[in-house]
């Protein structure tokens, strides 16, 4: 059962956080696939590991005997949790252990575990028995009913937290509210997006580049996975058996960074924000080059204005081609196609410049609006114009060979 020679640690994947399809994994392990792989991320859980492994094995043997694996992913814990887990593999052949030396973090630990897992369904549970193991069978039946993702939730019927302080409850709910504001389409899909206890069909994640950060692996799955159907099961978050929570302020900061990173990379809003950030950088390039041409090179006003504007357009094109529309341009790699995009980008920006001047005159001279307010309105309107036309013209029309 244990694919690794007994008492040998699992290899630690490196590089990108892409979950491979199961055939790729089986090609390396030379073993058959399983229905279910459950990752147990650990850091200083030596006292809890024997109990959680025993409870999970007894539970899963009842329903999935011989067709599941438990993978402890330990980050080189000072209490040698990985060694305690290794000693258990003799009695639990379905248990495997990964000891990470160079990487740390709950979310990355889970994904490294999923990258070596052989199951069609991938799960995660905490090692400290705060996630009641018996709930696994209810989560599993959600998956059997057809759910792509089954989440243990503290915020549905039968849910709750046992010993959390008011502060921890407030922080958790506060974090969820910020997430709902920034990423309603992601955080709003489940009642407990902070949950660290769930299982997901591997197919939802295969080939999708994940970029995990901090503790909240579920929002990465919701944000970057392809998850049509979600089921939830209520549970009460238990008191810790031994050891202590590793949550510090760092995890809250990482959560906000994670939300911003997802916000910037997901959907048209994320793309528009990236386009705006690039445009904003262009203002500094434009002003800087204008200053150098006027003060250092002593060039005339109009020539300085035109040259600096063109350098800014080049700056914006390069960043937009690489970052804002990178997911599209990487399918249009040829130099001719890139030059075509640059020329179109220039034309759109030139049209945008003319639109900008016309708008400023219209708002100032016809509607009597303050000239600086007019300028700001014109910049905002032209940014939307530039974004939309570039998306439809410069980065779409060139033949995209997918
Ligand atoms: N490999 C690894 N590396 N494991 C880690 C790390 C790490 O850096 N940090 C924590 N873990 C493991 C712990 O050993 C434990 O098994 C699990 O991740 C949860 O860590 P705790 O520190 O106990 O977190 P918590 O109890 O405060 O919160 C947990 O439950 C919440 C509700 O589901 C976490 O899972 C939260 O993400 C979750 O929101
Ligand atoms: Mn815990």
GROMACS .gro file of C-alpha atoms and ligand atoms in nm:
model
  442
    1UNK     CA    1   0.000   0.000   0.000
    2UNK     CA    2   0.263   0.251   0.101
    3UNK     CA    3   0.412   0.355  -0.235
    4UNK     CA    4   0.737   0.451  -0.072
    5UNK     CA    5   0.973   0.188   0.056
    6UNK     CA    6   0.883   0.167   0.427
    7UNK     CA    7   1.042   0.438   0.640
    8UNK     CA    8   1.125   0.660   0.347
    9UNK     CA    9   1.007   1.018   0.319
   10UNK     CA   10   0.811   1.141   0.019
   11UNK     CA   11   1.004   1.351  -0.236
   12UNK     CA   12   0.939   1.725  -0.190
   13UNK     CA   13   0.815   1.894  -0.511
   14UNK     CA   14   0.965   2.231  -0.601
   15UNK     CA   15   0.889   2.505  -0.853
   16UNK     CA   16   0.537   2.605  -0.949
   17UNK     CA   17   0.229   2.516  -0.747
   18UNK     CA   18   0.043   2.334  -1.022
   19UNK     CA   19  -0.149   2.019  -0.928
   20UNK     CA   20  -0.073   1.754  -1.195
   21UNK     CA   21  -0.329   1.510  -1.328
   22UNK     CA   22  -0.325   1.176  -1.157
   23UNK     CA   23  -0.162   0.990  -1.448
   24UNK     CA   24   0.145   1.212  -1.418
   25UNK     CA   25   0.173   1.129  -1.048
   26UNK     CA   26   0.122   0.756  -1.106
   27UNK     CA   27   0.390   0.754  -1.377
   28UNK     CA   28   0.643   0.855  -1.111
   29UNK     CA   29   0.514   0.640  -0.825
   30UNK     CA   30   0.441   0.333  -1.046
   31UNK     CA   31   0.129   0.262  -0.835
   32UNK     CA   32  -0.246   0.267  -0.897
   33UNK     CA   33  -0.459   0.568  -0.822
   34UNK     CA   34  -0.674   0.610  -0.515
   35UNK     CA   35  -1.011   0.767  -0.453
   36UNK     CA   36  -0.899   1.001  -0.176
   37UNK     CA   37  -0.581   1.174  -0.054
   38UNK     CA   38  -0.595   1.367   0.274
   39UNK     CA   39  -0.319   1.615   0.355
   40UNK     CA   40  -0.235   1.681   0.720
   41UNK     CA   41  -0.015   1.993   0.735
   42UNK     CA   42   0.190   1.997   1.054
   43UNK     CA   43   0.412   2.232   1.246
   44UNK     CA   44   0.503   2.125   1.602
   45UNK     CA   45   0.223   1.866   1.625
   46UNK     CA   46   0.426   1.570   1.760
   47UNK     CA   47   0.181   1.526   2.049
   48UNK     CA   48  -0.126   1.524   1.822
   49UNK     CA   49  -0.011   1.315   1.527
   50UNK     CA   50  -0.059   0.963   1.678
   51UNK     CA   51  -0.419   1.043   1.776
   52UNK     CA   52  -0.524   1.210   1.449
   53UNK     CA   53  -0.369   0.932   1.236
   54UNK     CA   54  -0.540   0.665   1.448
   55UNK     CA   55  -0.881   0.839   1.430
   56UNK     CA   56  -0.859   0.914   1.057
   57UNK     CA   57  -0.749   0.559   0.974
   58UNK     CA   58  -1.027   0.399   1.177
   59UNK     CA   59  -1.281   0.628   1.014
   60UNK     CA   60  -1.163   0.601   0.653
   61UNK     CA   61  -1.101   0.224   0.675
   62UNK     CA   62  -1.475   0.191   0.737
   63UNK     CA   63  -1.560   0.345   0.400
   64UNK     CA   64  -1.247   0.360   0.179
   65UNK     CA   65  -1.027   0.077   0.299
   66UNK     CA   66  -0.727   0.045   0.067
   67UNK     CA   67  -0.843   0.334  -0.147
   68UNK     CA   68  -0.715   0.638   0.042
   69UNK     CA   69  -0.387   0.782   0.170
   70UNK     CA   70  -0.292   1.017   0.451
   71UNK     CA   71  -0.001   1.253   0.375
   72UNK     CA   72   0.161   1.442   0.661
   73UNK     CA   73   0.345   1.747   0.527
   74UNK     CA   74   0.573   1.871   0.804
   75UNK     CA   75   0.789   2.182   0.786
   76UNK     CA   76   1.084   2.038   0.971
   77UNK     CA   77   0.916   2.092   1.309
   78UNK     CA   78   1.151   2.144   1.605
   79UNK     CA   79   0.959   1.869   1.792
   80UNK     CA   80   1.034   1.633   1.497
   81UNK     CA   81   0.668   1.575   1.411
   82UNK     CA   82   0.784   1.420   1.081
   83UNK     CA   83   0.984   1.157   1.273
   84UNK     CA   84   0.686   1.067   1.497
   85UNK     CA   85   0.475   1.034   1.182
   86UNK     CA   86   0.738   0.817   1.013
   87UNK     CA   87   0.734   0.577   1.307
   88UNK     CA   88   0.358   0.539   1.259
   89UNK     CA   89   0.392   0.431   0.892
   90UNK     CA   90   0.475   0.074   1.001
   91UNK     CA   91   0.128   0.042   1.161
   92UNK     CA   92  -0.055   0.259   0.906
   93UNK     CA   93   0.060   0.164   0.553
   94UNK     CA   94  -0.171   0.427   0.403
   95UNK     CA   95   0.027   0.700   0.584
   96UNK     CA   96   0.309   0.887   0.407
   97UNK     CA   97   0.529   1.168   0.528
   98UNK     CA   98   0.685   1.468   0.356
   99UNK     CA   99   0.949   1.669   0.543
  100UNK     CA  100   1.000   2.016   0.395
  101UNK     CA  101   1.325   2.189   0.478
  102UNK     CA  102   1.336   2.489   0.245
  103UNK     CA  103   0.971   2.594   0.235
  104UNK     CA  104   0.733   2.692   0.515
  105UNK     CA  105   0.367   2.779   0.534
  106UNK     CA  106   0.032   2.611   0.572
  107UNK     CA  107  -0.104   2.675   0.221
  108UNK     CA  108   0.212   2.577   0.035
  109UNK     CA  109   0.239   2.263   0.251
  110UNK     CA  110  -0.109   2.154   0.143
  111UNK     CA  111  -0.037   2.209  -0.227
  112UNK     CA  112   0.298   2.028  -0.214
  113UNK     CA  113   0.106   1.738  -0.060
  114UNK     CA  114  -0.156   1.751  -0.335
  115UNK     CA  115   0.122   1.751  -0.597
  116UNK     CA  116   0.241   1.406  -0.488
  117UNK     CA  117  -0.104   1.272  -0.396
  118UNK     CA  118  -0.261   0.985  -0.595
  119UNK     CA  119  -0.625   1.053  -0.513
  120UNK     CA  120  -0.903   1.165  -0.743
  121UNK     CA  121  -1.030   1.375  -0.451
  122UNK     CA  122  -0.787   1.590  -0.250
  123UNK     CA  123  -0.857   1.698   0.107
  124UNK     CA  124  -0.698   1.887   0.396
  125UNK     CA  125  -0.749   1.862   0.772
  126UNK     CA  126  -0.563   2.012   1.067
  127UNK     CA  127  -0.348   1.781   1.280
  128UNK     CA  128  -0.462   1.920   1.613
  129UNK     CA  129  -0.809   1.759   1.621
  130UNK     CA  130  -0.983   2.096   1.606
  131UNK     CA  131  -1.141   1.974   1.283
  132UNK     CA  132  -1.356   1.676   1.394
  133UNK     CA  133  -1.240   1.376   1.181
  134UNK     CA  134  -1.586   1.217   1.179
  135UNK     CA  135  -1.708   1.500   0.954
  136UNK     CA  136  -1.497   1.353   0.671
  137UNK     CA  137  -1.765   1.097   0.593
  138UNK     CA  138  -2.027   1.370   0.553
  139UNK     CA  139  -1.792   1.571   0.333
  140UNK     CA  140  -1.723   1.256   0.132
  141UNK     CA  141  -2.095   1.195   0.078
  142UNK     CA  142  -2.130   1.554  -0.048
  143UNK     CA  143  -1.865   1.469  -0.309
  144UNK     CA  144  -2.042   1.141  -0.390
  145UNK     CA  145  -2.365   1.342  -0.441
  146UNK     CA  146  -2.178   1.533  -0.712
  147UNK     CA  147  -2.022   1.829  -0.533
  148UNK     CA  148  -1.684   1.936  -0.673
  149UNK     CA  149  -1.587   2.093  -0.340
  150UNK     CA  150  -1.715   1.997   0.007
  151UNK     CA  151  -1.634   2.249   0.285
  152UNK     CA  152  -1.662   2.203   0.662
  153UNK     CA  153  -1.826   2.526   0.769
  154UNK     CA  154  -1.854   2.688   1.112
  155UNK     CA  155  -2.121   2.922   0.981
  156UNK     CA  156  -2.402   2.691   0.870
  157UNK     CA  157  -2.652   2.492   1.073
  158UNK     CA  158  -2.464   2.280   1.325
  159UNK     CA  159  -2.156   2.501   1.296
  160UNK     CA  160  -1.969   2.709   1.553
  161UNK     CA  161  -1.639   2.768   1.732
  162UNK     CA  162  -1.589   2.629   2.081
  163UNK     CA  163  -1.320   2.826   2.255
  164UNK     CA  164  -1.240   3.126   2.043
  165UNK     CA  165  -1.201   3.462   2.218
  166UNK     CA  166  -1.421   3.752   2.112
  167UNK     CA  167  -1.112   3.902   1.948
  168UNK     CA  168  -1.043   3.589   1.737
  169UNK     CA  169  -1.411   3.570   1.637
  170UNK     CA  170  -1.409   3.941   1.546
  171UNK     CA  171  -1.085   3.905   1.348
  172UNK     CA  172  -1.212   3.600   1.160
  173UNK     CA  173  -1.543   3.765   1.070
  174UNK     CA  174  -1.365   4.091   0.991
  175UNK     CA  175  -1.129   3.911   0.756
  176UNK     CA  176  -1.428   3.749   0.587
  177UNK     CA  177  -1.602   4.089   0.543
  178UNK     CA  178  -1.293   4.244   0.381
  179UNK     CA  179  -1.280   3.943   0.152
  180UNK     CA  180  -1.646   3.988   0.059
  181UNK     CA  181  -1.580   4.352  -0.033
  182UNK     CA  182  -1.268   4.279  -0.240
  183UNK     CA  183  -1.366   3.944  -0.395
  184UNK     CA  184  -1.742   3.894  -0.366
  185UNK     CA  185  -1.740   3.637  -0.648
  186UNK     CA  186  -1.488   3.424  -0.458
  187UNK     CA  187  -1.535   3.476  -0.085
  188UNK     CA  188  -1.913   3.500  -0.128
  189UNK     CA  189  -1.939   3.147  -0.270
  190UNK     CA  190  -1.911   2.976   0.071
  191UNK     CA  191  -2.030   3.059   0.422
  192UNK     CA  192  -1.687   2.987   0.576
  193UNK     CA  193  -1.412   3.091   0.329
  194UNK     CA  194  -1.160   3.083   0.618
  195UNK     CA  195  -1.215   2.710   0.662
  196UNK     CA  196  -0.904   2.497   0.652
  197UNK     CA  197  -1.108   2.173   0.638
  198UNK     CA  198  -1.242   2.063   0.297
  199UNK     CA  199  -1.205   1.826   0.005
  200UNK     CA  200  -1.202   1.905  -0.367
  201UNK     CA  201  -1.203   1.703  -0.689
  202UNK     CA  202  -0.852   1.702  -0.835
  203UNK     CA  203  -0.996   1.791  -1.177
  204UNK     CA  204  -1.096   2.135  -1.042
  205UNK     CA  205  -0.729   2.219  -0.988
  206UNK     CA  206  -0.533   2.028  -1.254
  207UNK     CA  207  -0.308   2.255  -1.460
  208UNK     CA  208  -0.430   2.574  -1.292
  209UNK     CA  209  -0.137   2.784  -1.163
  210UNK     CA  210  -0.195   2.839  -0.790
  211UNK     CA  211  -0.003   3.103  -0.599
  212UNK     CA  212  -0.080   3.027  -0.235
  213UNK     CA  213   0.008   3.255   0.053
  214UNK     CA  214  -0.041   3.218   0.429
  215UNK     CA  215  -0.315   3.010   0.587
  216UNK     CA  216  -0.618   3.042   0.362
  217UNK     CA  217  -0.580   2.763   0.109
  218UNK     CA  218  -0.956   2.755   0.043
  219UNK     CA  219  -0.969   3.103  -0.111
  220UNK     CA  220  -0.690   2.999  -0.347
  221UNK     CA  221  -0.896   2.697  -0.455
  222UNK     CA  222  -1.210   2.913  -0.493
  223UNK     CA  223  -1.022   3.190  -0.673
  224UNK     CA  224  -0.813   2.992  -0.918
  225UNK     CA  225  -0.983   2.652  -0.933
  226UNK     CA  226  -1.273   2.559  -1.160
  227UNK     CA  227  -1.539   2.468  -0.902
  228UNK     CA  228  -1.897   2.452  -1.039
  229UNK     CA  229  -2.072   2.282  -0.743
  230UNK     CA  230  -1.996   2.344  -0.373
  231UNK     CA  231  -2.142   2.152  -0.078
  232UNK     CA  232  -2.111   2.257   0.290
  233UNK     CA  233  -2.137   2.061   0.614
  234UNK     CA  234  -2.167   2.236   0.954
  235UNK     CA  235  -1.914   2.159   1.228
  236UNK     CA  236  -1.803   2.301   1.561
  237UNK     CA  237  -1.436   2.404   1.566
  238UNK     CA  238  -1.301   2.208   1.866
  239UNK     CA  239  -1.061   2.300   2.145
  240UNK     CA  240  -0.698   2.218   2.075
  241UNK     CA  241  -0.576   1.888   2.231
  242UNK     CA  242  -0.209   1.984   2.264
  243UNK     CA  243   0.032   2.251   2.137
  244UNK     CA  244  -0.088   2.592   2.032
  245UNK     CA  245  -0.222   2.778   1.731
  246UNK     CA  246   0.047   2.919   1.501
  247UNK     CA  247  -0.177   3.207   1.390
  248UNK     CA  248  -0.006   3.542   1.444
  249UNK     CA  249  -0.055   3.887   1.294
  250UNK     CA  250   0.165   3.768   1.008
  251UNK     CA  251  -0.115   3.539   0.888
  252UNK     CA  252  -0.362   3.828   0.885
  253UNK     CA  253  -0.123   4.046   0.682
  254UNK     CA  254  -0.060   3.755   0.444
  255UNK     CA  255  -0.437   3.712   0.410
  256UNK     CA  256  -0.478   4.074   0.295
  257UNK     CA  257  -0.184   4.034   0.054
  258UNK     CA  258  -0.347   3.716  -0.074
  259UNK     CA  259  -0.680   3.896  -0.133
  260UNK     CA  260  -0.507   4.181  -0.320
  261UNK     CA  261  -0.308   3.937  -0.532
  262UNK     CA  262  -0.628   3.749  -0.623
  263UNK     CA  263  -0.815   4.074  -0.685
  264UNK     CA  264  -0.543   4.191  -0.924
  265UNK     CA  265  -0.535   3.864  -1.112
  266UNK     CA  266  -0.901   3.762  -1.136
  267UNK     CA  267  -1.159   3.861  -1.397
  268UNK     CA  268  -1.213   4.190  -1.590
  269UNK     CA  269  -1.197   4.398  -1.269
  270UNK     CA  270  -0.851   4.257  -1.192
  271UNK     CA  271  -0.742   4.324  -1.546
  272UNK     CA  272  -0.876   4.682  -1.539
  273UNK     CA  273  -0.694   4.748  -1.209
  274UNK     CA  274  -0.370   4.619  -1.365
  275UNK     CA  275  -0.431   4.844  -1.670
  276UNK     CA  276  -0.485   5.142  -1.437
  277UNK     CA  277  -0.164   5.066  -1.242
  278UNK     CA  278   0.032   5.052  -1.570
  279UNK     CA  279  -0.128   5.376  -1.690
  280UNK     CA  280  -0.036   5.541  -1.360
  281UNK     CA  281   0.327   5.434  -1.404
  282UNK     CA  282   0.315   5.590  -1.753
  283UNK     CA  283   0.241   5.930  -1.599
  284UNK     CA  284   0.572   5.918  -1.411
  285UNK     CA  285   0.762   5.803  -1.722
  286UNK     CA  286   0.599   6.080  -1.928
  287UNK     CA  287   0.680   6.351  -1.671
  288UNK     CA  288   1.034   6.221  -1.612
  289UNK     CA  289   1.127   6.205  -1.981
  290UNK     CA  290   0.961   6.544  -2.042
  291UNK     CA  291   1.176   6.695  -1.764
  292UNK     CA  292   1.499   6.540  -1.903
  293UNK     CA  293   1.426   6.653  -2.260
  294UNK     CA  294   1.337   7.007  -2.152
  295UNK     CA  295   1.593   7.068  -1.875
  296UNK     CA  296   1.886   6.845  -1.979
  297UNK     CA  297   1.854   6.829  -2.358
  298UNK     CA  298   1.702   7.176  -2.398
  299UNK     CA  299   1.450   7.040  -2.652
  300UNK     CA  300   1.149   7.252  -2.756
  301UNK     CA  301   0.813   7.218  -2.572
  302UNK     CA  302   0.612   7.036  -2.842
  303UNK     CA  303   0.890   6.794  -2.938
  304UNK     CA  304   0.953   6.718  -2.569
  305UNK     CA  305   0.580   6.661  -2.511
  306UNK     CA  306   0.544   6.428  -2.810
  307UNK     CA  307   0.863   6.227  -2.743
  308UNK     CA  308   0.790   6.187  -2.371
  309UNK     CA  309   0.429   6.082  -2.448
  310UNK     CA  310   0.558   5.821  -2.696
  311UNK     CA  311   0.809   5.680  -2.446
  312UNK     CA  312   0.526   5.656  -2.192
  313UNK     CA  313   0.310   5.475  -2.448
  314UNK     CA  314   0.597   5.230  -2.510
  315UNK     CA  315   0.635   5.179  -2.133
  316UNK     CA  316   0.262   5.116  -2.098
  317UNK     CA  317   0.254   4.878  -2.396
  318UNK     CA  318   0.539   4.665  -2.262
  319UNK     CA  319   0.387   4.633  -1.913
  320UNK     CA  320   0.035   4.574  -2.050
  321UNK     CA  321   0.164   4.312  -2.291
  322UNK     CA  322   0.355   4.136  -2.015
  323UNK     CA  323   0.119   4.176  -1.715
  324UNK     CA  324  -0.227   4.318  -1.788
  325UNK     CA  325  -0.293   4.110  -2.099
  326UNK     CA  326  -0.013   3.856  -2.043
  327UNK     CA  327  -0.257   3.563  -2.038
  328UNK     CA  328  -0.367   3.664  -2.390
  329UNK     CA  329  -0.036   3.780  -2.541
  330UNK     CA  330   0.143   3.458  -2.443
  331UNK     CA  331  -0.074   3.292  -2.711
  332UNK     CA  332   0.039   3.552  -2.967
  333UNK     CA  333   0.416   3.520  -2.935
  334UNK     CA  334   0.547   3.618  -3.284
  335UNK     CA  335   0.737   3.946  -3.328
  336UNK     CA  336   0.505   4.046  -3.612
  337UNK     CA  337   0.205   3.995  -3.387
  338UNK     CA  338   0.374   4.192  -3.109
  339UNK     CA  339   0.457   4.479  -3.346
  340UNK     CA  340   0.099   4.473  -3.473
  341UNK     CA  341  -0.027   4.500  -3.113
  342UNK     CA  342   0.215   4.787  -3.044
  343UNK     CA  343   0.099   4.984  -3.350
  344UNK     CA  344  -0.266   4.929  -3.260
  345UNK     CA  345  -0.191   5.028  -2.900
  346UNK     CA  346  -0.033   5.348  -3.030
  347UNK     CA  347  -0.333   5.426  -3.248
  348UNK     CA  348  -0.576   5.368  -2.962
  349UNK     CA  349  -0.367   5.587  -2.729
  350UNK     CA  350  -0.345   5.859  -2.998
  351UNK     CA  351  -0.724   5.848  -3.039
  352UNK     CA  352  -0.745   5.857  -2.660
  353UNK     CA  353  -0.524   6.169  -2.653
  354UNK     CA  354  -0.754   6.345  -2.902
  355UNK     CA  355  -1.060   6.233  -2.701
  356UNK     CA  356  -0.890   6.365  -2.387
  357UNK     CA  357  -0.836   6.713  -2.540
  358UNK     CA  358  -1.192   6.723  -2.681
  359UNK     CA  359  -1.342   6.623  -2.344
  360UNK     CA  360  -1.141   6.881  -2.150
  361UNK     CA  361  -1.257   7.154  -2.389
  362UNK     CA  362  -1.618   7.034  -2.378
  363UNK     CA  363  -1.633   7.018  -1.997
  364UNK     CA  364  -1.442   7.343  -1.942
  365UNK     CA  365  -1.570   7.565  -2.222
  366UNK     CA  366  -1.927   7.433  -2.263
  367UNK     CA  367  -2.020   7.312  -1.912
  368UNK     CA  368  -1.795   7.556  -1.724
  369UNK     CA  369  -1.640   7.280  -1.509
  370UNK     CA  370  -1.312   7.363  -1.337
  371UNK     CA  371  -1.022   7.283  -1.574
  372UNK     CA  372  -0.846   7.043  -1.335
  373UNK     CA  373  -1.169   6.857  -1.260
  374UNK     CA  374  -1.230   6.844  -1.635
  375UNK     CA  375  -0.881   6.702  -1.685
  376UNK     CA  376  -0.937   6.433  -1.421
  377UNK     CA  377  -1.275   6.333  -1.571
  378UNK     CA  378  -1.111   6.320  -1.915
  379UNK     CA  379  -0.826   6.098  -1.786
  380UNK     CA  380  -1.077   5.859  -1.621
  381UNK     CA  381  -1.297   5.843  -1.934
  382UNK     CA  382  -0.999   5.790  -2.166
  383UNK     CA  383  -0.857   5.518  -1.937
  384UNK     CA  384  -1.183   5.322  -1.972
  385UNK     CA  385  -1.181   5.391  -2.349
  386UNK     CA  386  -0.814   5.279  -2.383
  387UNK     CA  387  -0.875   4.966  -2.174
  388UNK     CA  388  -1.183   4.853  -2.359
  389UNK     CA  389  -1.065   4.923  -2.713
  390UNK     CA  390  -0.720   4.772  -2.645
  391UNK     CA  391  -0.878   4.461  -2.497
  392UNK     CA  392  -1.105   4.422  -2.800
  393UNK     CA  393  -0.863   4.545  -3.067
  394UNK     CA  394  -0.495   4.521  -2.974
  395UNK     CA  395  -0.496   4.202  -2.768
  396UNK     CA  396  -0.784   4.017  -2.928
  397UNK     CA  397  -0.786   4.053  -3.308
  398UNK     CA  398  -0.436   3.916  -3.373
  399UNK     CA  399  -0.488   3.549  -3.447
  400UNK     CA  400  -0.474   3.381  -3.110
  401UNK     CA  401  -0.344   3.029  -3.159
  402UNK     CA  402  -0.462   2.859  -2.837
  403LIG     N1  403   0.339   2.235   0.725
  403LIG     C1  404   0.293   2.340   0.796
  403LIG     N2  405   0.360   2.458   0.790
  403LIG     N3  406   0.181   2.324   0.875
  403LIG     C2  407   0.139   2.433   0.946
  403LIG     C3  408   0.204   2.557   0.944
  403LIG     C4  409   0.321   2.569   0.860
  403LIG     O1  410   0.384   2.674   0.850
  403LIG     N4  411   0.138   2.643   1.027
  403LIG     C5  412   0.035   2.572   1.080
  403LIG     N5  413   0.037   2.447   1.031
  403LIG     C6  414  -0.057   2.339   1.064
  403LIG     C7  415  -0.072   2.314   1.211
  403LIG     O2  416   0.024   2.220   1.255
  403LIG     C8  417  -0.213   2.258   1.217
  403LIG     O3  418  -0.215   2.122   1.181
  403LIG     C9  419  -0.285   2.335   1.108
  403LIG     O4  420  -0.184   2.380   1.017
  403LIG    C10  421  -0.362   2.456   1.160
  403LIG     O5  422  -0.271   2.538   1.229
  403LIG     P1  423  -0.321   2.616   1.361
  403LIG     O6  424  -0.212   2.707   1.401
  403LIG     O7  425  -0.374   2.520   1.459
  403LIG     O8  426  -0.441   2.704   1.300
  403LIG     P2  427  -0.579   2.746   1.375
  403LIG     O9  428  -0.631   2.633   1.455
  403LIG    O10  429  -0.558   2.874   1.444
  403LIG    O11  430  -0.678   2.768   1.246
  403LIG    C11  431  -0.704   2.657   1.166
  403LIG    O12  432  -0.842   2.635   1.149
  403LIG    C12  433  -0.913   2.743   1.090
  403LIG    C13  434  -1.058   2.701   1.068
  403LIG    O13  435  -1.060   2.591   0.980
  403LIG    C14  436  -0.639   2.683   1.031
  403LIG    O14  437  -0.662   2.572   0.945
  403LIG    C15  438  -0.703   2.804   0.965
  403LIG    O15  439  -0.652   2.820   0.834
  403LIG    C16  440  -0.853   2.783   0.957
  403LIG    O16  441  -0.913   2.901   0.914
  404LIG    MN1  442  -0.566   2.465   1.532
   0.00000   0.00000   0.00000
